[in-house]
Amino acid sequence: MKVSVESLGILKKAEFEVGDLTIICGGNNTGKTYATYALYGFLKFWHEGYEYDFIENEDIDKLLKDGMVQIDIENHIEKLSGIFNDASAIYSHNLPMVFGAADNSFQSAKFIITSNWDNAKYYNMNMTAEILGTNRKPAISIFKELGKGYIVLTLHVKVEDEDLNMAVVHSLRAAINMFIYEMVFKNIFPEPFIASIERTGAATFQRELDITRNQLLEKLGNSDKNSDIYSQLKEARYDRRYALPVKDDVDFNRSLQDVVKYDSEFIKNHLDIIKSFGSILNGSYKVTREGLYFVPDKGKARLTMAESASSVRSLLNLGIYLRHMAKPGDFLIIDEPELNLHPSNQRKMARLLVKIVNAGVKVFITTHSDYIIKEINTLMLLKSGIKNPQSFAKHVMEKYGYTDNEMLDFNQLKIYAARKNLVSVAESTKRKRVDTLVPLTIGEHGVEINEMDETINTMNEIQDLLLYERTEK
């Protein structure tokens, strides 16, 4: 998946490709969050707002009449670029909603998404599924044969003519379309989950936000529609906007009682990931009817989010996601995973993120943390080193407790620096120095980030000068 943006906030023009692990680093106010929120918003739009028809009413008619119909998926796959262009154009108009901005914002912004998806990922799969029925008696089965460019739908129940109406046909078509749509595109645009930079506040103040909202709505409902208070409250209700990721963070906190009823696939198949997260948190989350609490590993205290450390609040989304929602094929986005973490825990976080990647979840982060970058470098060097029988890597792994599922291939990483750079812009024949995303080279020593290294080197130089002067005297 490759993303191109133009006039997106501070980003004049930028392009980035999503890998198994994608990192955007850079200084403050350089466009990292613009790129992150825009990508998250598109994936949400794709799953919840964009529709594409694989099956038409005449296909449904044939299915009901003959009991079977064949859908030519190959013909649709050839239209992928057009589908992506259409979705990108529609989504670009929705950017003000994604960023909680005024309707006239982002008027010249463009968001363009393309995919280098190998069609073999679709064609070389076997798939059978049963939908619109019970466990005992499926209504329809969908069959995809290995290497074939079509799908066969089979009807298992007899539908009498008198039972047919437009509503039935429409519902049947919508259900089949949705299933095929998800199946075809799930490898291209995975379902996203985000922990935004505002997640700490969302965890702390969600209940207060709900109380305020309910009070406003109650007053609104009890007011005379001709009164000034009605107009003021109605205006306040719609003018209080949040960026989509922030809104989703708040909604996520509202839904915790339902979310925690289920165990994620990681609980069953990747318990080591849950334990790794626990070593960072040093406790557990508990959701009751009364609210959300943090229970430290030591002692019997039960703390509200307001009473808990900032690190506990910043880790909430990730912790609940891993324990109750995570599954291979997801797309996990974390704005600054180092938020409120000690350097030792930032290193643990880097190792945890790589474990999640190796469990089949794509991870996308923004970061200011030199500790996270250097630890990821270490994991790539270890992966490269263990391929050589003469390497010192295995000794390092044993000495420092690294495990095989923490190893990262160089080609799994895509990393970008948000900074000013010369790019070609539409309104000029010459390249201009603008805010953009610069791909960083991954060499034999991993990846080097000049902004971070220069800051550290300057600090070391200052201290060396001061210490040297003292020695001279």
Short mmCIF file of C-alpha atoms in Angstrom, two decimals:
data_model
loop_
_atom_site.label_atom_id
_atom_site.label_comp_id
_atom_site.label_asym_id
_atom_site.label_seq_id
_atom_site.Cartn_x
_atom_site.Cartn_y
_atom_site.Cartn_z
CA MET A 1 0.00 0.00 0.00
CA LYS A 2 1.43 3.36 -1.04
CA VAL A 3 0.05 6.75 0.02
CA SER A 4 0.60 10.12 -1.64
CA VAL A 5 -0.64 13.38 -0.12
CA GLU A 6 -0.64 17.00 -1.25
CA SER A 7 -1.43 20.15 0.75
CA LEU A 8 -2.29 18.03 3.79
CA GLY A 9 -1.78 20.42 6.67
CA ILE A 10 1.91 21.20 6.92
CA LEU A 11 2.79 18.46 4.41
CA LYS A 12 3.05 20.17 1.04
CA LYS A 13 3.74 16.95 -0.82
CA ALA A 14 4.72 13.54 0.55
CA GLU A 15 4.68 9.86 -0.23
CA PHE A 16 5.14 6.80 1.94
CA GLU A 17 4.77 3.05 1.60
CA VAL A 18 3.37 0.81 4.31
CA GLY A 19 5.51 -2.15 5.37
CA ASP A 20 5.12 -4.81 8.03
CA LEU A 21 6.50 -2.18 10.42
CA THR A 22 6.24 1.45 9.33
CA ILE A 23 7.85 4.28 11.29
CA ILE A 24 7.56 8.03 10.81
CA CYS A 25 9.94 10.06 12.96
CA GLY A 26 10.92 13.70 13.08
CA GLY A 27 10.60 16.89 15.07
CA ASN A 28 7.47 18.51 16.43
CA ASN A 29 5.05 20.10 13.96
CA THR A 30 6.59 18.36 10.95
CA GLY A 31 3.50 16.50 9.69
CA LYS A 32 3.76 13.06 11.30
CA THR A 33 0.27 13.15 12.76
CA TYR A 34 -1.24 14.51 9.53
CA ALA A 35 0.05 11.46 7.64
CA THR A 36 -1.03 9.08 10.40
CA TYR A 37 -4.55 10.40 10.86
CA ALA A 38 -5.13 10.61 7.10
CA LEU A 39 -4.16 6.96 6.62
CA TYR A 40 -6.30 5.84 9.56
CA GLY A 41 -9.24 7.84 8.26
CA PHE A 42 -8.98 6.26 4.82
CA LEU A 43 -8.92 2.71 6.19
CA LYS A 44 -11.98 3.50 8.33
CA PHE A 45 -13.70 5.03 5.28
CA TRP A 46 -12.85 1.99 3.17
CA HIS A 47 -14.35 -0.44 5.68
CA GLU A 48 -17.35 1.63 6.74
CA GLY A 49 -18.14 4.18 4.04
CA TYR A 50 -17.01 3.01 0.61
CA GLU A 51 -19.09 0.54 -1.39
CA TYR A 52 -18.28 -1.43 -4.49
CA ASP A 53 -20.60 -3.93 -6.17
CA PHE A 54 -19.30 -7.35 -7.14
CA ILE A 55 -22.76 -8.78 -7.67
CA GLU A 56 -25.76 -7.26 -9.44
CA ASN A 57 -29.49 -7.87 -9.18
CA GLU A 58 -29.43 -10.07 -12.28
CA ASP A 59 -26.87 -12.30 -10.54
CA ILE A 60 -29.25 -12.64 -7.61
CA ASP A 61 -32.09 -13.47 -10.02
CA LYS A 62 -30.00 -16.23 -11.58
CA LEU A 63 -28.99 -17.55 -8.15
CA LEU A 64 -32.61 -17.74 -7.04
CA LYS A 65 -33.78 -19.27 -10.32
CA ASP A 66 -31.01 -21.79 -11.02
CA GLY A 67 -29.62 -22.30 -7.50
CA MET A 68 -26.12 -21.34 -8.63
CA VAL A 69 -24.28 -18.41 -10.16
CA GLN A 70 -20.65 -17.77 -11.11
CA ILE A 71 -19.13 -14.32 -10.40
CA ASP A 72 -16.15 -13.26 -12.54
CA ILE A 73 -13.84 -11.69 -9.97
CA GLU A 74 -10.95 -11.36 -12.41
CA ASN A 75 -12.87 -8.70 -14.32
CA HIS A 76 -13.23 -6.67 -11.11
CA ILE A 77 -9.57 -7.14 -10.13
CA GLU A 78 -8.54 -5.54 -13.44
CA LYS A 79 -10.43 -2.42 -12.33
CA LEU A 80 -8.46 -2.03 -9.08
CA SER A 81 -6.67 1.17 -10.05
CA GLY A 82 -9.97 2.79 -10.97
CA ILE A 83 -11.54 1.63 -7.73
CA PHE A 84 -8.66 3.08 -5.70
CA ASN A 85 -8.78 6.39 -7.60
CA ASP A 86 -12.52 6.68 -7.03
CA ALA A 87 -12.19 5.93 -3.32
CA SER A 88 -9.27 8.36 -2.95
CA ALA A 89 -11.21 11.19 -4.61
CA ILE A 90 -14.28 10.67 -2.43
CA TYR A 91 -12.18 10.39 0.72
CA SER A 92 -10.21 13.57 -0.03
CA HIS A 93 -13.45 15.53 0.31
CA ASN A 94 -13.98 13.96 3.75
CA LEU A 95 -10.65 15.14 5.22
CA PRO A 96 -12.21 18.02 7.24
CA MET A 97 -14.31 15.44 9.11
CA VAL A 98 -11.24 13.24 9.76
CA PHE A 99 -9.33 16.14 11.32
CA GLY A 100 -12.29 17.77 13.05
CA ALA A 101 -11.76 20.91 10.99
CA ALA A 102 -14.05 23.43 9.36
CA ASP A 103 -15.81 22.32 6.18
CA ASN A 104 -13.78 24.73 4.06
CA SER A 105 -10.47 23.31 5.33
CA PHE A 106 -8.32 21.04 3.18
CA GLN A 107 -9.94 22.37 0.00
CA SER A 108 -6.78 21.77 -2.03
CA ALA A 109 -5.72 18.62 -0.17
CA LYS A 110 -5.33 15.36 -2.03
CA PHE A 111 -5.06 11.84 -0.65
CA ILE A 112 -4.16 9.17 -3.19
CA ILE A 113 -3.75 5.51 -2.36
CA THR A 114 -2.36 2.81 -4.64
CA SER A 115 -1.38 -0.80 -4.13
CA ASN A 116 1.36 -3.02 -5.47
CA TRP A 117 -0.72 -5.96 -4.33
CA ASP A 118 0.19 -9.19 -6.08
CA ASN A 119 -2.99 -10.69 -7.52
CA ALA A 120 -1.57 -14.11 -6.67
CA LYS A 121 -2.46 -13.43 -3.05
CA TYR A 122 -6.05 -13.63 -4.12
CA TYR A 123 -5.94 -16.14 -6.96
CA ASN A 124 -3.83 -18.68 -5.11
CA MET A 125 -6.23 -19.13 -2.24
CA ASN A 126 -8.90 -21.70 -1.56
CA MET A 127 -11.96 -20.34 0.17
CA THR A 128 -15.30 -21.75 1.16
CA ALA A 129 -17.82 -20.01 3.38
CA GLU A 130 -21.44 -20.31 4.39
CA ILE A 131 -23.56 -17.22 4.99
CA LEU A 132 -27.12 -16.14 5.66
CA GLY A 133 -28.07 -19.30 7.48
CA THR A 134 -27.74 -21.26 10.69
CA ASN A 135 -25.06 -23.73 11.73
CA ARG A 136 -27.36 -26.56 10.71
CA LYS A 137 -28.66 -25.19 7.46
CA PRO A 138 -26.66 -22.62 5.49
CA ALA A 139 -28.61 -20.54 3.01
CA ILE A 140 -25.74 -19.80 0.64
CA SER A 141 -22.23 -21.17 0.23
CA ILE A 142 -19.43 -19.28 -1.47
CA PHE A 143 -16.62 -21.25 -3.09
CA LYS A 144 -13.33 -19.95 -4.46
CA GLU A 145 -11.24 -22.54 -6.27
CA LEU A 146 -7.45 -22.45 -6.11
CA GLY A 147 -5.99 -20.40 -8.97
CA LYS A 148 -9.35 -19.58 -10.56
CA GLY A 149 -10.56 -16.06 -11.25
CA TYR A 150 -14.16 -16.64 -10.31
CA ILE A 151 -16.37 -17.37 -7.32
CA VAL A 152 -19.29 -19.80 -7.29
CA LEU A 153 -22.38 -19.04 -5.21
CA THR A 154 -24.72 -21.93 -4.37
CA LEU A 155 -28.21 -21.60 -2.92
CA HIS A 156 -29.17 -24.33 -0.44
CA VAL A 157 -32.75 -23.37 0.39
CA LYS A 158 -35.75 -23.15 -1.89
CA VAL A 159 -37.21 -19.66 -2.20
CA GLU A 160 -40.83 -19.51 -3.27
CA ASP A 161 -41.84 -16.84 -5.78
CA GLU A 162 -44.34 -15.35 -3.37
CA ASP A 163 -41.55 -14.79 -0.83
CA LEU A 164 -39.54 -12.67 -3.27
CA ASN A 165 -39.67 -8.91 -3.18
CA MET A 166 -37.24 -6.06 -3.73
CA ALA A 167 -36.31 -5.95 -0.05
CA VAL A 168 -35.28 -9.61 -0.07
CA VAL A 169 -33.24 -9.20 -3.26
CA HIS A 170 -31.58 -6.05 -1.93
CA SER A 171 -30.68 -7.66 1.41
CA LEU A 172 -29.30 -10.76 -0.28
CA ARG A 173 -27.23 -8.72 -2.69
CA ALA A 174 -25.87 -6.48 0.11
CA ALA A 175 -24.84 -9.44 2.29
CA ILE A 176 -23.05 -11.27 -0.53
CA ASN A 177 -21.39 -8.08 -1.76
CA MET A 178 -20.07 -7.27 1.71
CA PHE A 179 -18.62 -10.74 2.15
CA ILE A 180 -16.85 -10.82 -1.23
CA TYR A 181 -15.70 -7.21 -0.77
CA GLU A 182 -14.00 -8.02 2.53
CA MET A 183 -12.48 -11.22 1.17
CA VAL A 184 -10.97 -9.61 -1.93
CA PHE A 185 -9.63 -6.49 -0.25
CA LYS A 186 -8.64 -7.67 3.24
CA ASN A 187 -5.04 -8.25 2.14
CA ILE A 188 -4.82 -4.75 0.68
CA PHE A 189 -6.58 -2.58 3.26
CA PRO A 190 -6.58 -4.24 6.70
CA GLU A 191 -8.92 -3.20 9.48
CA PRO A 192 -7.27 -0.43 11.57
CA PHE A 193 -7.04 0.16 15.30
CA ILE A 194 -5.47 3.37 16.60
CA ALA A 195 -4.01 4.64 19.85
CA SER A 196 -3.90 8.38 19.18
CA ILE A 197 -1.60 10.88 20.87
CA GLU A 198 -4.64 12.13 22.84
CA ARG A 199 -5.36 8.66 24.26
CA THR A 200 -4.23 9.60 27.79
CA GLY A 201 -6.88 12.30 28.02
CA ALA A 202 -9.53 10.07 26.48
CA ALA A 203 -8.91 7.42 29.15
CA THR A 204 -9.09 9.99 31.95
CA PHE A 205 -11.96 12.22 30.92
CA GLN A 206 -14.27 9.97 28.91
CA ARG A 207 -16.81 9.73 31.74
CA GLU A 208 -16.77 13.50 32.25
CA LEU A 209 -17.27 14.01 28.51
CA ASP A 210 -20.26 11.66 28.62
CA ILE A 211 -21.78 13.47 31.59
CA THR A 212 -21.38 16.84 29.87
CA ARG A 213 -22.83 15.49 26.63
CA ASN A 214 -25.83 13.96 28.40
CA GLN A 215 -26.49 17.19 30.30
CA LEU A 216 -26.39 19.18 27.08
CA LEU A 217 -28.73 16.78 25.32
CA GLU A 218 -31.13 16.75 28.27
CA LYS A 219 -31.30 20.55 28.31
CA LEU A 220 -31.68 20.54 24.56
CA GLY A 221 -34.59 18.14 24.74
CA ASN A 222 -36.37 20.11 27.46
CA SER A 223 -35.93 23.53 25.83
CA ASP A 224 -38.45 25.43 23.77
CA LYS A 225 -37.25 25.21 20.19
CA ASN A 226 -37.81 28.94 19.80
CA SER A 227 -35.71 29.88 22.81
CA ASP A 228 -32.19 31.27 22.79
CA ILE A 229 -30.91 28.41 24.97
CA TYR A 230 -32.10 25.91 22.37
CA SER A 231 -30.17 27.68 19.61
CA GLN A 232 -27.03 27.99 21.74
CA LEU A 233 -27.03 24.36 22.82
CA LYS A 234 -27.74 23.11 19.32
CA GLU A 235 -24.84 25.19 18.00
CA ALA A 236 -22.52 23.96 20.77
CA ARG A 237 -23.51 20.39 20.09
CA TYR A 238 -22.32 20.50 16.50
CA ASP A 239 -19.38 22.88 16.87
CA ARG A 240 -17.52 20.69 19.36
CA ARG A 241 -15.45 18.68 16.93
CA TYR A 242 -12.69 16.19 17.51
CA ALA A 243 -10.39 14.53 15.02
CA LEU A 244 -11.70 11.08 14.06
CA PRO A 245 -8.94 9.14 15.92
CA VAL A 246 -9.66 11.11 19.11
CA LYS A 247 -13.39 10.49 18.76
CA ASP A 248 -12.70 6.80 18.20
CA ASP A 249 -10.49 6.72 21.30
CA VAL A 250 -13.34 8.15 23.38
CA ASP A 251 -15.84 5.73 21.83
CA PHE A 252 -13.43 2.86 22.50
CA ASN A 253 -13.36 3.75 26.19
CA ARG A 254 -17.15 3.86 26.20
CA SER A 255 -17.34 0.34 24.77
CA LEU A 256 -14.87 -1.35 27.12
CA GLN A 257 -17.50 -3.33 29.01
CA ASP A 258 -18.49 -5.03 25.76
CA VAL A 259 -14.95 -5.37 24.39
CA VAL A 260 -13.57 -7.21 27.44
CA LYS A 261 -16.16 -9.97 27.12
CA TYR A 262 -14.02 -11.59 24.43
CA ASP A 263 -10.47 -12.94 24.26
CA SER A 264 -8.24 -12.07 21.34
CA GLU A 265 -6.47 -14.65 19.21
CA PHE A 266 -3.26 -13.55 20.93
CA ILE A 267 -4.55 -14.95 24.23
CA LYS A 268 -4.80 -18.34 22.53
CA ASN A 269 -1.80 -18.36 20.21
CA HIS A 270 0.63 -15.62 21.31
CA LEU A 271 0.51 -15.50 25.09
CA ASP A 272 4.15 -14.37 25.13
CA ILE A 273 3.00 -11.05 23.63
CA ILE A 274 0.52 -10.57 26.48
CA LYS A 275 3.28 -11.32 28.98
CA SER A 276 5.66 -8.89 27.28
CA PHE A 277 3.06 -6.16 27.53
CA GLY A 278 2.52 -7.05 31.20
CA SER A 279 6.22 -6.53 31.92
CA ILE A 280 5.85 -2.93 30.69
CA LEU A 281 2.56 -2.21 32.46
CA ASN A 282 3.43 -3.92 35.78
CA GLY A 283 -0.22 -4.57 36.44
CA SER A 284 -3.54 -5.26 34.73
CA TYR A 285 -6.72 -3.47 33.72
CA LYS A 286 -10.05 -4.38 35.24
CA VAL A 287 -13.39 -3.30 33.80
CA THR A 288 -16.43 -3.44 36.06
CA ARG A 289 -19.93 -1.96 35.99
CA GLU A 290 -18.59 0.87 38.12
CA GLY A 291 -15.84 1.75 35.67
CA LEU A 292 -12.27 1.10 34.58
CA TYR A 293 -9.49 0.37 37.05
CA PHE A 294 -5.78 -0.41 37.14
CA VAL A 295 -4.59 -3.17 39.48
CA PRO A 296 -0.81 -3.09 40.14
CA ASP A 297 1.06 -6.41 40.29
CA LYS A 298 2.23 -5.60 43.82
CA GLY A 299 -0.37 -4.88 46.45
CA LYS A 300 -4.15 -5.03 46.39
CA ALA A 301 -4.90 -1.48 45.32
CA ARG A 302 -7.49 -0.74 42.66
CA LEU A 303 -6.91 2.64 41.05
CA THR A 304 -9.10 4.67 38.73
CA MET A 305 -7.52 6.07 35.59
CA ALA A 306 -7.37 9.52 37.22
CA GLU A 307 -5.44 8.00 40.15
CA SER A 308 -3.11 5.93 37.96
CA ALA A 309 0.25 6.85 36.48
CA SER A 310 0.28 8.54 33.08
CA SER A 311 1.96 5.47 31.59
CA VAL A 312 -1.01 3.33 32.68
CA ARG A 313 -3.40 5.63 30.84
CA SER A 314 -1.25 5.85 27.72
CA LEU A 315 -0.97 2.03 27.50
CA LEU A 316 -4.70 1.36 27.98
CA ASN A 317 -5.74 1.15 24.31
CA LEU A 318 -2.85 -1.13 23.41
CA GLY A 319 -3.39 -3.39 26.43
CA ILE A 320 -7.11 -3.89 25.80
CA TYR A 321 -6.50 -4.37 22.08
CA LEU A 322 -3.89 -7.08 22.60
CA ARG A 323 -5.89 -9.00 25.18
CA HIS A 324 -9.37 -8.71 23.72
CA MET A 325 -9.28 -7.72 20.02
CA ALA A 326 -6.01 -8.49 18.21
CA LYS A 327 -5.93 -10.92 15.32
CA PRO A 328 -3.56 -11.58 12.39
CA GLY A 329 -4.30 -9.31 9.45
CA ASP A 330 -5.04 -6.22 11.58
CA PHE A 331 -3.40 -2.82 11.17
CA LEU A 332 -2.25 -1.32 14.48
CA ILE A 333 -1.44 2.41 14.59
CA ILE A 334 0.23 3.99 17.62
CA ASP A 335 1.07 7.67 17.86
CA GLU A 336 4.27 7.89 19.95
CA PRO A 337 4.32 4.48 21.68
CA GLU A 338 7.06 5.85 23.97
CA LEU A 339 4.57 8.24 25.58
CA ASN A 340 5.27 8.46 29.35
CA LEU A 341 7.61 5.45 29.29
CA HIS A 342 11.02 5.15 30.97
CA PRO A 343 13.88 4.41 28.52
CA SER A 344 14.05 0.77 29.68
CA ASN A 345 10.35 0.38 28.89
CA GLN A 346 10.81 2.12 25.54
CA ARG A 347 13.24 -0.65 24.63
CA LYS A 348 10.69 -3.24 25.77
CA MET A 349 8.07 -1.49 23.68
CA ALA A 350 10.24 -1.82 20.55
CA ARG A 351 10.61 -5.55 21.17
CA LEU A 352 6.86 -5.88 21.80
CA LEU A 353 6.02 -4.11 18.54
CA VAL A 354 8.25 -6.49 16.57
CA LYS A 355 6.62 -9.48 18.27
CA ILE A 356 3.23 -8.13 17.19
CA VAL A 357 4.50 -7.74 13.62
CA ASN A 358 5.77 -11.32 13.60
CA ALA A 359 2.35 -12.48 14.81
CA GLY A 360 0.80 -11.16 11.60
CA VAL A 361 -0.32 -7.63 12.49
CA LYS A 362 1.00 -4.68 10.49
CA VAL A 363 2.23 -1.92 12.83
CA PHE A 364 2.47 1.79 12.04
CA ILE A 365 4.01 4.24 14.55
CA THR A 366 5.22 7.80 14.86
CA THR A 367 8.04 8.37 17.32
CA HIS A 368 10.56 10.79 18.81
CA SER A 369 12.33 7.99 20.67
CA ASP A 370 15.96 7.26 19.94
CA TYR A 371 15.66 4.26 22.27
CA ILE A 372 12.93 2.67 20.15
CA ILE A 373 14.86 3.27 16.91
CA LYS A 374 18.12 1.90 18.29
CA GLU A 375 16.41 -1.17 19.76
CA ILE A 376 14.74 -1.91 16.42
CA ASN A 377 18.18 -1.55 14.83
CA THR A 378 19.45 -4.14 17.30
CA LEU A 379 16.63 -6.55 16.41
CA MET A 380 17.42 -6.22 12.69
CA LEU A 381 21.14 -6.73 13.29
CA LEU A 382 20.41 -9.82 15.39
CA LYS A 383 18.19 -11.22 12.63
CA SER A 384 20.92 -10.60 10.07
CA GLY A 385 23.63 -11.94 12.37
CA ILE A 386 22.04 -15.29 13.28
CA LYS A 387 22.10 -16.28 9.60
CA ASN A 388 25.89 -16.43 9.85
CA PRO A 389 27.14 -19.44 11.86
CA GLN A 390 30.29 -17.48 12.77
CA SER A 391 28.32 -14.50 14.05
CA PHE A 392 28.38 -13.27 17.63
CA ALA A 393 24.60 -12.74 17.43
CA LYS A 394 23.51 -15.95 19.16
CA HIS A 395 25.77 -15.19 22.11
CA VAL A 396 24.23 -11.69 22.38
CA MET A 397 20.73 -13.16 22.23
CA GLU A 398 21.45 -15.58 25.04
CA LYS A 399 23.24 -13.01 27.19
CA TYR A 400 20.54 -10.32 26.92
CA GLY A 401 17.44 -12.52 26.69
CA TYR A 402 16.32 -11.88 23.12
CA THR A 403 14.00 -14.44 21.53
CA ASP A 404 13.48 -15.60 17.95
CA ASN A 405 10.09 -13.90 17.61
CA GLU A 406 11.73 -10.52 18.31
CA MET A 407 13.89 -10.69 15.19
CA LEU A 408 13.10 -8.29 12.32
CA ASP A 409 14.20 -8.54 8.69
CA PHE A 410 15.54 -5.36 7.10
CA ASN A 411 12.92 -5.66 4.34
CA GLN A 412 10.06 -5.69 6.85
CA LEU A 413 10.75 -2.08 7.84
CA LYS A 414 9.70 1.14 6.09
CA ILE A 415 10.96 4.26 7.86
CA TYR A 416 10.55 7.95 7.04
CA ALA A 417 11.73 11.24 8.51
CA ALA A 418 9.30 14.17 8.54
CA ARG A 419 11.51 17.10 7.52
CA LYS A 420 12.01 19.76 4.87
CA ASN A 421 13.38 18.50 1.58
CA LEU A 422 13.49 19.43 -2.10
CA VAL A 423 10.47 18.08 -3.98
CA SER A 424 8.73 18.81 -7.27
CA VAL A 425 5.49 20.72 -6.78
CA ALA A 426 2.76 21.29 -9.34
CA GLU A 427 2.86 25.09 -9.38
CA SER A 428 6.62 25.35 -10.04
CA THR A 429 9.07 24.09 -12.65
CA LYS A 430 11.79 24.04 -10.00
CA ARG A 431 11.94 21.85 -6.95
CA LYS A 432 11.09 23.57 -3.69
CA ARG A 433 12.17 22.91 -0.14
CA VAL A 434 8.95 22.00 1.67
CA ASP A 435 7.76 19.83 4.53
CA THR A 436 7.61 16.25 3.34
CA LEU A 437 8.45 12.65 4.30
CA VAL A 438 11.94 11.44 3.40
CA PRO A 439 12.57 7.66 3.14
CA LEU A 440 15.56 6.65 5.25
CA THR A 441 18.17 4.18 4.09
CA ILE A 442 18.57 0.99 6.08
CA GLY A 443 22.23 0.00 5.96
CA GLU A 444 24.45 -2.62 7.55
CA HIS A 445 24.24 -0.75 10.89
CA GLY A 446 20.49 -0.34 10.71
CA VAL A 447 19.01 3.09 10.17
CA GLU A 448 20.49 6.43 11.20
CA ILE A 449 18.32 9.46 11.95
CA ASN A 450 20.30 12.68 11.68
CA GLU A 451 17.95 14.79 13.79
CA MET A 452 18.26 12.47 16.78
CA ASP A 453 21.97 11.80 16.36
CA GLU A 454 22.82 15.50 16.01
CA THR A 455 20.98 16.37 19.23
CA ILE A 456 22.73 13.63 21.18
CA ASN A 457 26.14 14.51 19.70
CA THR A 458 25.66 18.20 20.56
CA MET A 459 24.82 17.34 24.17
CA ASN A 460 27.88 15.08 24.43
CA GLU A 461 30.08 17.76 22.91
CA ILE A 462 28.88 20.38 25.42
CA GLN A 463 29.49 18.06 28.36
CA ASP A 464 32.94 17.08 27.04
CA LEU A 465 33.92 20.75 26.75
CA LEU A 466 32.74 21.53 30.27
CA LEU A 467 34.46 18.49 31.75
CA TYR A 468 37.65 19.21 29.79
CA GLU A 469 37.73 22.85 30.99
CA ARG A 470 37.39 21.72 34.59
CA THR A 471 40.28 19.28 34.15
CA GLU A 472 42.39 22.03 32.56
CA LYS A 473 41.87 24.24 35.57
#
